[in-house]
Coordinates of C-alpha atoms in Angstrom, one line a residue:
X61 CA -112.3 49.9 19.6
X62 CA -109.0 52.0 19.0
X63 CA -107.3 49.7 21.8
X64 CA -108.2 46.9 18.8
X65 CA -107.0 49.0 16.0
X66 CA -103.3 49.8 17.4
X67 CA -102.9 46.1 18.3
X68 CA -103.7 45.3 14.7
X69 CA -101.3 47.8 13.7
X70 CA -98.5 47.1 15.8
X71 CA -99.1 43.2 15.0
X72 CA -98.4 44.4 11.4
X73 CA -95.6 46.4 11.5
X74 CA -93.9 43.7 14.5
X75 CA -94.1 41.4 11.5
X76 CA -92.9 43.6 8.8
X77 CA -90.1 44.2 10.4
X78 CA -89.7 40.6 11.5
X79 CA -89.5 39.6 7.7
X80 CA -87.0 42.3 6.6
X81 CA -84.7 41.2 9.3
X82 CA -85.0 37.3 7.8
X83 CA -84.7 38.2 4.3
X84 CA -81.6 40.5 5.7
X85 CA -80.6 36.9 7.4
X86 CA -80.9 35.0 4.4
X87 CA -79.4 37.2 1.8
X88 CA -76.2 37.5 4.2
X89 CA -76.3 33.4 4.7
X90 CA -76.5 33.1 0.6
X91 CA -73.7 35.8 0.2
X92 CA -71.5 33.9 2.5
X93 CA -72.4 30.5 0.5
X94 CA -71.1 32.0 -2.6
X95 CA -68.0 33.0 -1.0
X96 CA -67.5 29.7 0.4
X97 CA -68.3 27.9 -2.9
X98 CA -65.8 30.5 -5.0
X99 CA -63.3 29.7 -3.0
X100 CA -63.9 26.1 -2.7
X101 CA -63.8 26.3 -6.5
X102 CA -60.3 28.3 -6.5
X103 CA -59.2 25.7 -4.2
X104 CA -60.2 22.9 -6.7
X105 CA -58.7 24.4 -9.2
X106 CA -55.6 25.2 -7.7
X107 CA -54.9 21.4 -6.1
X108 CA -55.8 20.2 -9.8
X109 CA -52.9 22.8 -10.4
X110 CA -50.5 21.0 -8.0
X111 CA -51.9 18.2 -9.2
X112 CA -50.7 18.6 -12.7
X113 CA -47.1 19.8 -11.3
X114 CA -46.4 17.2 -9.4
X115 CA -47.2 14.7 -12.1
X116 CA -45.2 16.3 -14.5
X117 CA -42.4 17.1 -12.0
X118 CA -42.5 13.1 -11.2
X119 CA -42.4 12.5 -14.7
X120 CA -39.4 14.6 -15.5
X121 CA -37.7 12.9 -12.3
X122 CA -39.0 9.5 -13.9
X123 CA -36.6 10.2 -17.3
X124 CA -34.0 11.6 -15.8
X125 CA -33.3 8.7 -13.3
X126 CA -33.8 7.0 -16.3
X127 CA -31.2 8.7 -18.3
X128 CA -28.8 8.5 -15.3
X129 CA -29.0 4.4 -15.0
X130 CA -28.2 4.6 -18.7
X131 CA -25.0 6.7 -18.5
X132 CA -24.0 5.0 -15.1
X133 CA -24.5 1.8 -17.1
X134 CA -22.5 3.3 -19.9
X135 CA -19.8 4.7 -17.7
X136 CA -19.0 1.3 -15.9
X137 CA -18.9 0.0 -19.7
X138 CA -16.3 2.8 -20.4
X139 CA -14.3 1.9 -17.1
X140 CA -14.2 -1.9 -17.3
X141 CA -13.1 -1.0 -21.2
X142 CA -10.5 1.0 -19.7
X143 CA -9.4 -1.3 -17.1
X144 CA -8.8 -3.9 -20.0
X145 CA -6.7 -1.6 -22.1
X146 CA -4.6 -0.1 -19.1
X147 CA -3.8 -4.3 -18.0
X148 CA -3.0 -4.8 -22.0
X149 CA -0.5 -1.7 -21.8
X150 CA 1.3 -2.7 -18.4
X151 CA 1.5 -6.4 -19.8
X152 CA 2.9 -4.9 -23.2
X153 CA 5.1 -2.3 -20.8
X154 CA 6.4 -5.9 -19.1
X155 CA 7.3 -7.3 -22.5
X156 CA 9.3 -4.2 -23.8
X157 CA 10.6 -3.2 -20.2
X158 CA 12.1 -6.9 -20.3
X159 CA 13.4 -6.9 -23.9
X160 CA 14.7 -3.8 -24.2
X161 CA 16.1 -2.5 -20.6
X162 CA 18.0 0.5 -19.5
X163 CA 21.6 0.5 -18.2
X164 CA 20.8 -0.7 -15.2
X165 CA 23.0 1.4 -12.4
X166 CA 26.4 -1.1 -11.9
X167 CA 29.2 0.3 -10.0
X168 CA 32.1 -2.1 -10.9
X169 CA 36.0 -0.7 -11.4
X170 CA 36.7 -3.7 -13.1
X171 CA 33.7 -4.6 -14.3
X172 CA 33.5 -7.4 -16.8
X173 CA 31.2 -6.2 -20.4
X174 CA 31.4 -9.0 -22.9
X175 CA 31.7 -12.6 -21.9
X176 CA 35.9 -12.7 -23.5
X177 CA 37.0 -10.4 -20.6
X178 CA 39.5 -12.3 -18.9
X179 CA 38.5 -12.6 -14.9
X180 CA 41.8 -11.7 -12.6
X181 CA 42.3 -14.9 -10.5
X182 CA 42.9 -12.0 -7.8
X183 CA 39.0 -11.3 -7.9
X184 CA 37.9 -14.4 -7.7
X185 CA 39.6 -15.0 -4.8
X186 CA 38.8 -11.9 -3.2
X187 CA 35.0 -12.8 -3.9
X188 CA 35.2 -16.3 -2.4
X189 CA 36.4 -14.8 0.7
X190 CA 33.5 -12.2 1.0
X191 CA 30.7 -15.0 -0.5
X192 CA 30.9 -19.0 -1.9
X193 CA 27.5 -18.3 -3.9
X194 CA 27.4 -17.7 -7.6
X195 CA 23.9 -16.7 -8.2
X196 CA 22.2 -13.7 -9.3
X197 CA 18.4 -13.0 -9.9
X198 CA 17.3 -13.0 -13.5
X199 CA 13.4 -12.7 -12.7
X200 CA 10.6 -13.0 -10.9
X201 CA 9.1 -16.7 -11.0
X202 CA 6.0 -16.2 -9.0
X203 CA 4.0 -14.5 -6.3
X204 CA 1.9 -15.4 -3.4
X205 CA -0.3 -13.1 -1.1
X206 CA -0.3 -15.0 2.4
X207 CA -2.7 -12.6 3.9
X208 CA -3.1 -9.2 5.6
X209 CA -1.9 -8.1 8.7
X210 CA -1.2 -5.3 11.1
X211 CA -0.2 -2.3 10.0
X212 CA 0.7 -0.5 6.5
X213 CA 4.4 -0.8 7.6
X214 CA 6.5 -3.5 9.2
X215 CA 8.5 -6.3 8.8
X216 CA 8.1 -10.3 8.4
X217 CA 11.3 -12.2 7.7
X218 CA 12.3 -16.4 8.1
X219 CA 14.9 -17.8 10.3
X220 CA 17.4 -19.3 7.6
X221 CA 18.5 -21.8 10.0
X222 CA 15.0 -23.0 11.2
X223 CA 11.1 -22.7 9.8
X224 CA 10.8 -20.4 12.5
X225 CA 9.2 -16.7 11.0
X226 CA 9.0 -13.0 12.9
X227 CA 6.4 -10.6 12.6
X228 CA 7.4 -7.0 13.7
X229 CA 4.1 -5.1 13.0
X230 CA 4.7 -1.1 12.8
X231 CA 8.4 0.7 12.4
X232 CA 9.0 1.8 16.0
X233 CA 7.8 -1.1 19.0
X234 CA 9.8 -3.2 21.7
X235 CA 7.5 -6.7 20.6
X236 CA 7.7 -9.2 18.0
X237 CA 5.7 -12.4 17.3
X238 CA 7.4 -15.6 16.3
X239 CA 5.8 -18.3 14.6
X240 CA 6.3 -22.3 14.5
X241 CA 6.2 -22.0 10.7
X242 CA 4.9 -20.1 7.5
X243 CA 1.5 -22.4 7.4
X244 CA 0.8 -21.3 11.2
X245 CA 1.1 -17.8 10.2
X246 CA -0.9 -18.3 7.2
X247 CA -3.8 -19.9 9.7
X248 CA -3.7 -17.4 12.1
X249 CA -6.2 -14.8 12.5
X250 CA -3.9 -12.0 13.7
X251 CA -0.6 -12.6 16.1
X252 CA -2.7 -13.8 18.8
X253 CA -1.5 -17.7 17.8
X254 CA 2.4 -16.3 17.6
X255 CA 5.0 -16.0 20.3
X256 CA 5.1 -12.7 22.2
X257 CA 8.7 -11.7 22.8
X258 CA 9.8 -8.4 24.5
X259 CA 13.4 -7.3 23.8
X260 CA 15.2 -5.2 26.2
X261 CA 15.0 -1.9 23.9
X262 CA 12.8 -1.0 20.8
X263 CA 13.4 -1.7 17.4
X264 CA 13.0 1.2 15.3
X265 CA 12.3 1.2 11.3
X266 CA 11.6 -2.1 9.1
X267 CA 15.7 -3.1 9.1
X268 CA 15.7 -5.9 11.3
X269 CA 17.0 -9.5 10.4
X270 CA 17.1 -12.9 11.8
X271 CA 19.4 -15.8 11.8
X272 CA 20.5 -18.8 13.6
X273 CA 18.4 -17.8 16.9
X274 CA 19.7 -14.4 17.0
X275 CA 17.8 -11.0 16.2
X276 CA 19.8 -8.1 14.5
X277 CA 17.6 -4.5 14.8
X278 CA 18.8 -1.1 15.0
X279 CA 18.0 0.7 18.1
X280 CA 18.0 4.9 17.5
X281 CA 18.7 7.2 21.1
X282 CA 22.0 9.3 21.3
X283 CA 23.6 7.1 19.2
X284 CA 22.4 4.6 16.7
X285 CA 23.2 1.2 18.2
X286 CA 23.2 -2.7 15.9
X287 CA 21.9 -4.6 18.7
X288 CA 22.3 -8.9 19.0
X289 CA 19.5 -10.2 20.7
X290 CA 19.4 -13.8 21.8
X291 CA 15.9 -14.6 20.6
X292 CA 16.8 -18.6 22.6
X293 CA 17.5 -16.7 26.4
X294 CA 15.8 -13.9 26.0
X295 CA 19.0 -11.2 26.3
X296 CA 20.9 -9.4 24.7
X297 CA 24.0 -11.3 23.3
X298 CA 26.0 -8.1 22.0
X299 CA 25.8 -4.6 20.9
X300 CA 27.5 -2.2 18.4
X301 CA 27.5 1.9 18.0
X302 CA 27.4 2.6 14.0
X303 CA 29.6 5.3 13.2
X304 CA 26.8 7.4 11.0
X305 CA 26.7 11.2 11.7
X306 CA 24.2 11.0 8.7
X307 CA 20.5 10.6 10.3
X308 CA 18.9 10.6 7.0
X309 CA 16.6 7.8 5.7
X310 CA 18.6 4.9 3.6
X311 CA 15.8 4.7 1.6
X312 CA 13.5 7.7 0.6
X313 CA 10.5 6.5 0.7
X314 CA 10.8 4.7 4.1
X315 CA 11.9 7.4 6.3
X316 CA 11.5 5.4 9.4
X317 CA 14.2 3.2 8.6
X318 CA 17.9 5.2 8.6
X319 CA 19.9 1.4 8.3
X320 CA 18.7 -1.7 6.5
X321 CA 20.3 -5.4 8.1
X322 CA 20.6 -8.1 6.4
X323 CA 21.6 -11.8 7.6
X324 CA 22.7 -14.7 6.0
X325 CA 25.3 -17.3 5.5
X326 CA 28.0 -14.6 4.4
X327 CA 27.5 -12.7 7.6
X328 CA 25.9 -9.4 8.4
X329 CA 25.2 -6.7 5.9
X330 CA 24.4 -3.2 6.8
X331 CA 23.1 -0.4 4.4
X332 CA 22.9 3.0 5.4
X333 CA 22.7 6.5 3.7
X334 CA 26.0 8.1 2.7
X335 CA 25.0 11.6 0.9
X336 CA 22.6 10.9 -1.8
X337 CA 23.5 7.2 -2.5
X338 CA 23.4 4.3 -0.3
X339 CA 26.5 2.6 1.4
X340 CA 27.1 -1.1 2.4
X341 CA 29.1 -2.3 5.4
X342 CA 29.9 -6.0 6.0
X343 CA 30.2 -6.8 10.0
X344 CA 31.1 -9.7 11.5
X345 CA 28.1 -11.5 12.7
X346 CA 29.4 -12.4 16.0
X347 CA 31.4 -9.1 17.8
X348 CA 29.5 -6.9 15.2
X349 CA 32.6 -5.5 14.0
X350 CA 32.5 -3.5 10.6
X351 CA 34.5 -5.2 8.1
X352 CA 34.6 -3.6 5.1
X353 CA 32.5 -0.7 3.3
X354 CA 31.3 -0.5 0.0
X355 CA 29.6 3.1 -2.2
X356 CA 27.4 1.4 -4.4
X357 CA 26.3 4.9 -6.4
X358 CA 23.1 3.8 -5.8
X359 CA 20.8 7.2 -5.1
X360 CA 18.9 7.4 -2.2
X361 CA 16.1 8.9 -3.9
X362 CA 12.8 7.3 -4.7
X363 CA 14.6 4.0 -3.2
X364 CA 11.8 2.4 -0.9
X365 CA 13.5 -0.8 0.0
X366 CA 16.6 -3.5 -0.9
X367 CA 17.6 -7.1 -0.5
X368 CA 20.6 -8.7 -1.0
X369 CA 21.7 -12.2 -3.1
X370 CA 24.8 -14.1 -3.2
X371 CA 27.0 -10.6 -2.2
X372 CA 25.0 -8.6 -4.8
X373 CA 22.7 -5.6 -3.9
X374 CA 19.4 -5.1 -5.2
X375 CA 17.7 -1.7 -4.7
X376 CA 14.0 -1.6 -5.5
X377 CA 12.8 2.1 -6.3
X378 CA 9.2 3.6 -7.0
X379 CA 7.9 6.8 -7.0
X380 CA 5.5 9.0 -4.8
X381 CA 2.5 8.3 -5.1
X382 CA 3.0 4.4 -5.3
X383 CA 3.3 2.6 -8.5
X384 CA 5.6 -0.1 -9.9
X385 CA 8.1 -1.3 -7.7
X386 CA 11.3 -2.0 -9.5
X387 CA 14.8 -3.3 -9.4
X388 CA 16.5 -0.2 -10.8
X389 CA 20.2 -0.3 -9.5
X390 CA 22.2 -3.5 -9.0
X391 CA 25.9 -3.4 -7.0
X392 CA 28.2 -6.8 -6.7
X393 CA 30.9 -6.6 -3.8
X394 CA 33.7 -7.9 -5.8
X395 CA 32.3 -6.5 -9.5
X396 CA 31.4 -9.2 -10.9
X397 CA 28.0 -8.1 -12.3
X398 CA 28.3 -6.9 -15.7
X399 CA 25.7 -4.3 -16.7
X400 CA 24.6 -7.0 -19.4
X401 CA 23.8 -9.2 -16.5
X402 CA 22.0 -6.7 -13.9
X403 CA 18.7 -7.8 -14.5
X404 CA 15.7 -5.1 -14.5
X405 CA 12.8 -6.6 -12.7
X406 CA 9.4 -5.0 -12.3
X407 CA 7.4 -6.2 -9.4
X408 CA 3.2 -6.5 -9.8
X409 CA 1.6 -3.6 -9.2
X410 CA -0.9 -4.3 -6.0
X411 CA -1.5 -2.2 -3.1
X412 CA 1.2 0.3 -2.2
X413 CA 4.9 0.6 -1.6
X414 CA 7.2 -1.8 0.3
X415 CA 8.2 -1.3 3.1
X416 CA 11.0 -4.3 3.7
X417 CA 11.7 -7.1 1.3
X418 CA 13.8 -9.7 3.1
X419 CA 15.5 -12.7 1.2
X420 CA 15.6 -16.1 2.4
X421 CA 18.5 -18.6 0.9
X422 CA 17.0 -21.9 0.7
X423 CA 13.4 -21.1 -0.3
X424 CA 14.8 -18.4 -2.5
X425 CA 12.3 -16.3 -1.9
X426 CA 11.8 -12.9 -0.9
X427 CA 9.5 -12.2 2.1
X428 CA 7.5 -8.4 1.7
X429 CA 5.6 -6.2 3.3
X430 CA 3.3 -4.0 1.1
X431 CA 0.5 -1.7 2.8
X432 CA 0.0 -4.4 5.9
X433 CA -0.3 -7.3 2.8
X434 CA 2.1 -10.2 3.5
X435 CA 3.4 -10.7 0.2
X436 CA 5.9 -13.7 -1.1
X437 CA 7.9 -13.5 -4.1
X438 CA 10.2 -16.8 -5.8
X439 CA 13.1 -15.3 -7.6
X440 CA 14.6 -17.4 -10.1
X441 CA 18.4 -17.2 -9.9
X442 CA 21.1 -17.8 -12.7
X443 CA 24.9 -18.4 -12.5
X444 CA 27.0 -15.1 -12.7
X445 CA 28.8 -14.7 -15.6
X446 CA 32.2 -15.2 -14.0
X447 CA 31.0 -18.8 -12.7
X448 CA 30.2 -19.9 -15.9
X449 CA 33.6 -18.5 -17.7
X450 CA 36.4 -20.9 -18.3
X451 CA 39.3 -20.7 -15.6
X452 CA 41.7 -18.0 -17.4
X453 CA 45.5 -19.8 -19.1
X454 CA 48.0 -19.6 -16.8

């Protein structure tokens, strides 16, 4: 009977115990719950948070993309605006550079200023020895981009005796590439279609001319050397040591090139520095001998390149960085140019600077080289004022 009685009791108390330890279960199972579900809430709330930011952050990035297209669209408005005005001022520069030009730099000791000078019979005389041509270059007529090739600096120049042209890509190379013919040249993808020749040694600057067959290039080691090359055989036909001490650039702006040749039906022309001005030799085309020697005051500075006309000198100057190119001083062997007739002549404004302008005589053209652009430019020409004069009384 009391065996009974403590089972009953300990049955009891097992199970009171059993319950206090599940309620303890549940409440911590129900405390955890609201943990969870607080911060499930603070989570909520934060993402809506977020939420909110972003969109308003992609909202803001909405306008101001918005606001940017407008103004880039405004600005390309303002530049295209600007473009127009800056081509209206260089057209209107043109018209008052041409109508109202400065003394042009003429270096004449008997230079001729109204049209009633009397011209010595002794000049003209001396002239026709030097040159039978009577032309000078009152503007230019029009221009004609060929193409681009090679580098920003080298020389492409016409056989005046033939259709023949030369490439000489670069200022400082021992190869050139001669071509049947402008139009080849033109249809060419590079120099692979031209001629490969190989003189003996390398040219050196963008000086070089061409005529009748023969190549004229200046060759710098010890000494600076004019060197005939037979462009027919394939040797050299002759060679000449320029007496120049003076290693200085003829032009400033080409430093490469220390002395500028130029061949035509008067002979061979040389210009090289001399101080701060440039200096002009005529040599006999065929021993290379110097001839005579000219100062033509024109400065060596800012200069970039020159061509020659009929005996008269053109220097083309520009500044640093690149702008206009421009006829600037003028210089006639025998002084015939009067400072009324130098003409001022501004060349369109394209890529960069030249680096060679080479004439040719019966297309009356010039053939340039600006920034690797092949570049051709018709001169129109005009009788010098001399020619046109009536033979003085006797």
């Amino acid at each position: 009977m009391k065996a009974t009685i403590f089972f009953i009791v300990l049955t009891a108390v097992a199970r009171s115990r059993g319950q206090y330890h599940y309620q303890g279960l549940m409440n911590y199972l129900e405390n955890r719950m609201l943990a969870m579900e607080e911060r499930i809430a603070l989570w909520h709330e934060q993402n809506n948070r977020y939420n909110s930011d972003l969109k308003e952050f992609r909202q803001q990035a909405a306008d101001l993309l918005e606001k940017l297209g407008k103004e880039h669209d405004k600005l390309r408005s303002d530049m295209e605006g600007a473009g127009t005005r800056v081509d209206r001022v260089e057209r209107e520069m043109d018209y008052i550079e041409t109508k109202n030009p400065p003394k042009p730099c003429v270096k004449a000791a008997d230079k001729m200023v109204e049209q009633d000078v009397v011209v010595k019979e002794r000049k003209k005389e001396e002239f026709f020895e030097l040159s039978v041509c009577v032309n000078i270059v009152s503007s230019l007529k029009a221009m004609k981009i060929l193409k681009r090739l090679g580098s920003p600096k080298g020389v492409w120049t016409k056989d005046a005796r033939s259709a023949k042209v030369y490439v000489f890509n670069g200022t400082s190379d021992n190869t050139l590439y001669e071509f049947n013919s402008v139009r080849e040249l033109s249809a060419s993808s590079g120099v692979s279609k031209g001629k490969q020749i190989t003189v003996a040694t390398a040219w050196n600057g963008t000086g070089h001319a061409v005529y009748d067959g023969f190549l004229y290039y200046v060759s710098e080691s010890s000494e600076l050397q004019v060197i005939k090359y037979d462009l027919k055989n394939g040797s050299v036909a002759d060679n000449a040591v320029l007496p120049m001490n003076d290693r200085s650039p003829v032009y400033q702006l080409n430093p490469e090139t220390l002395v500028d040749l130029v061949a035509d039906e008067d002979g061979l022309w040389a210009l090289y520095p001399a101080g701060d001005t440039i200096n002009l030799a005529k040599m006999d085309i065929d021993s290379l001998d110097i001839e005579q020697m000219w100062d033509t005051a024109c400065p060596r500075n800012n200069a970039e390149a020159a061509f020659i006309v009929c005996g008269t000198v053109y220097v083309v100057y520009n500044t640093k960085p690149p702008s206009r190119s421009r006829v600037q001083c003028v210089f006639d062997v025998n002084d015939m140019v009067s400072s009324g007739e130098a003409p001022l002549i501004y060349f369109p404004r394209h890529y960069g600077a030249h680096s060679s302008l080479k004439y040719s005589p019966e297309e009356r053209q010039l053939y340039a080289w600006d920034d690797g652009y092949q570049i051709l430019y018709k001169l129109a020409l005009k009788k010098k004022l001399w020619a046109i004069m009536p033979p003085p009384e006797e």
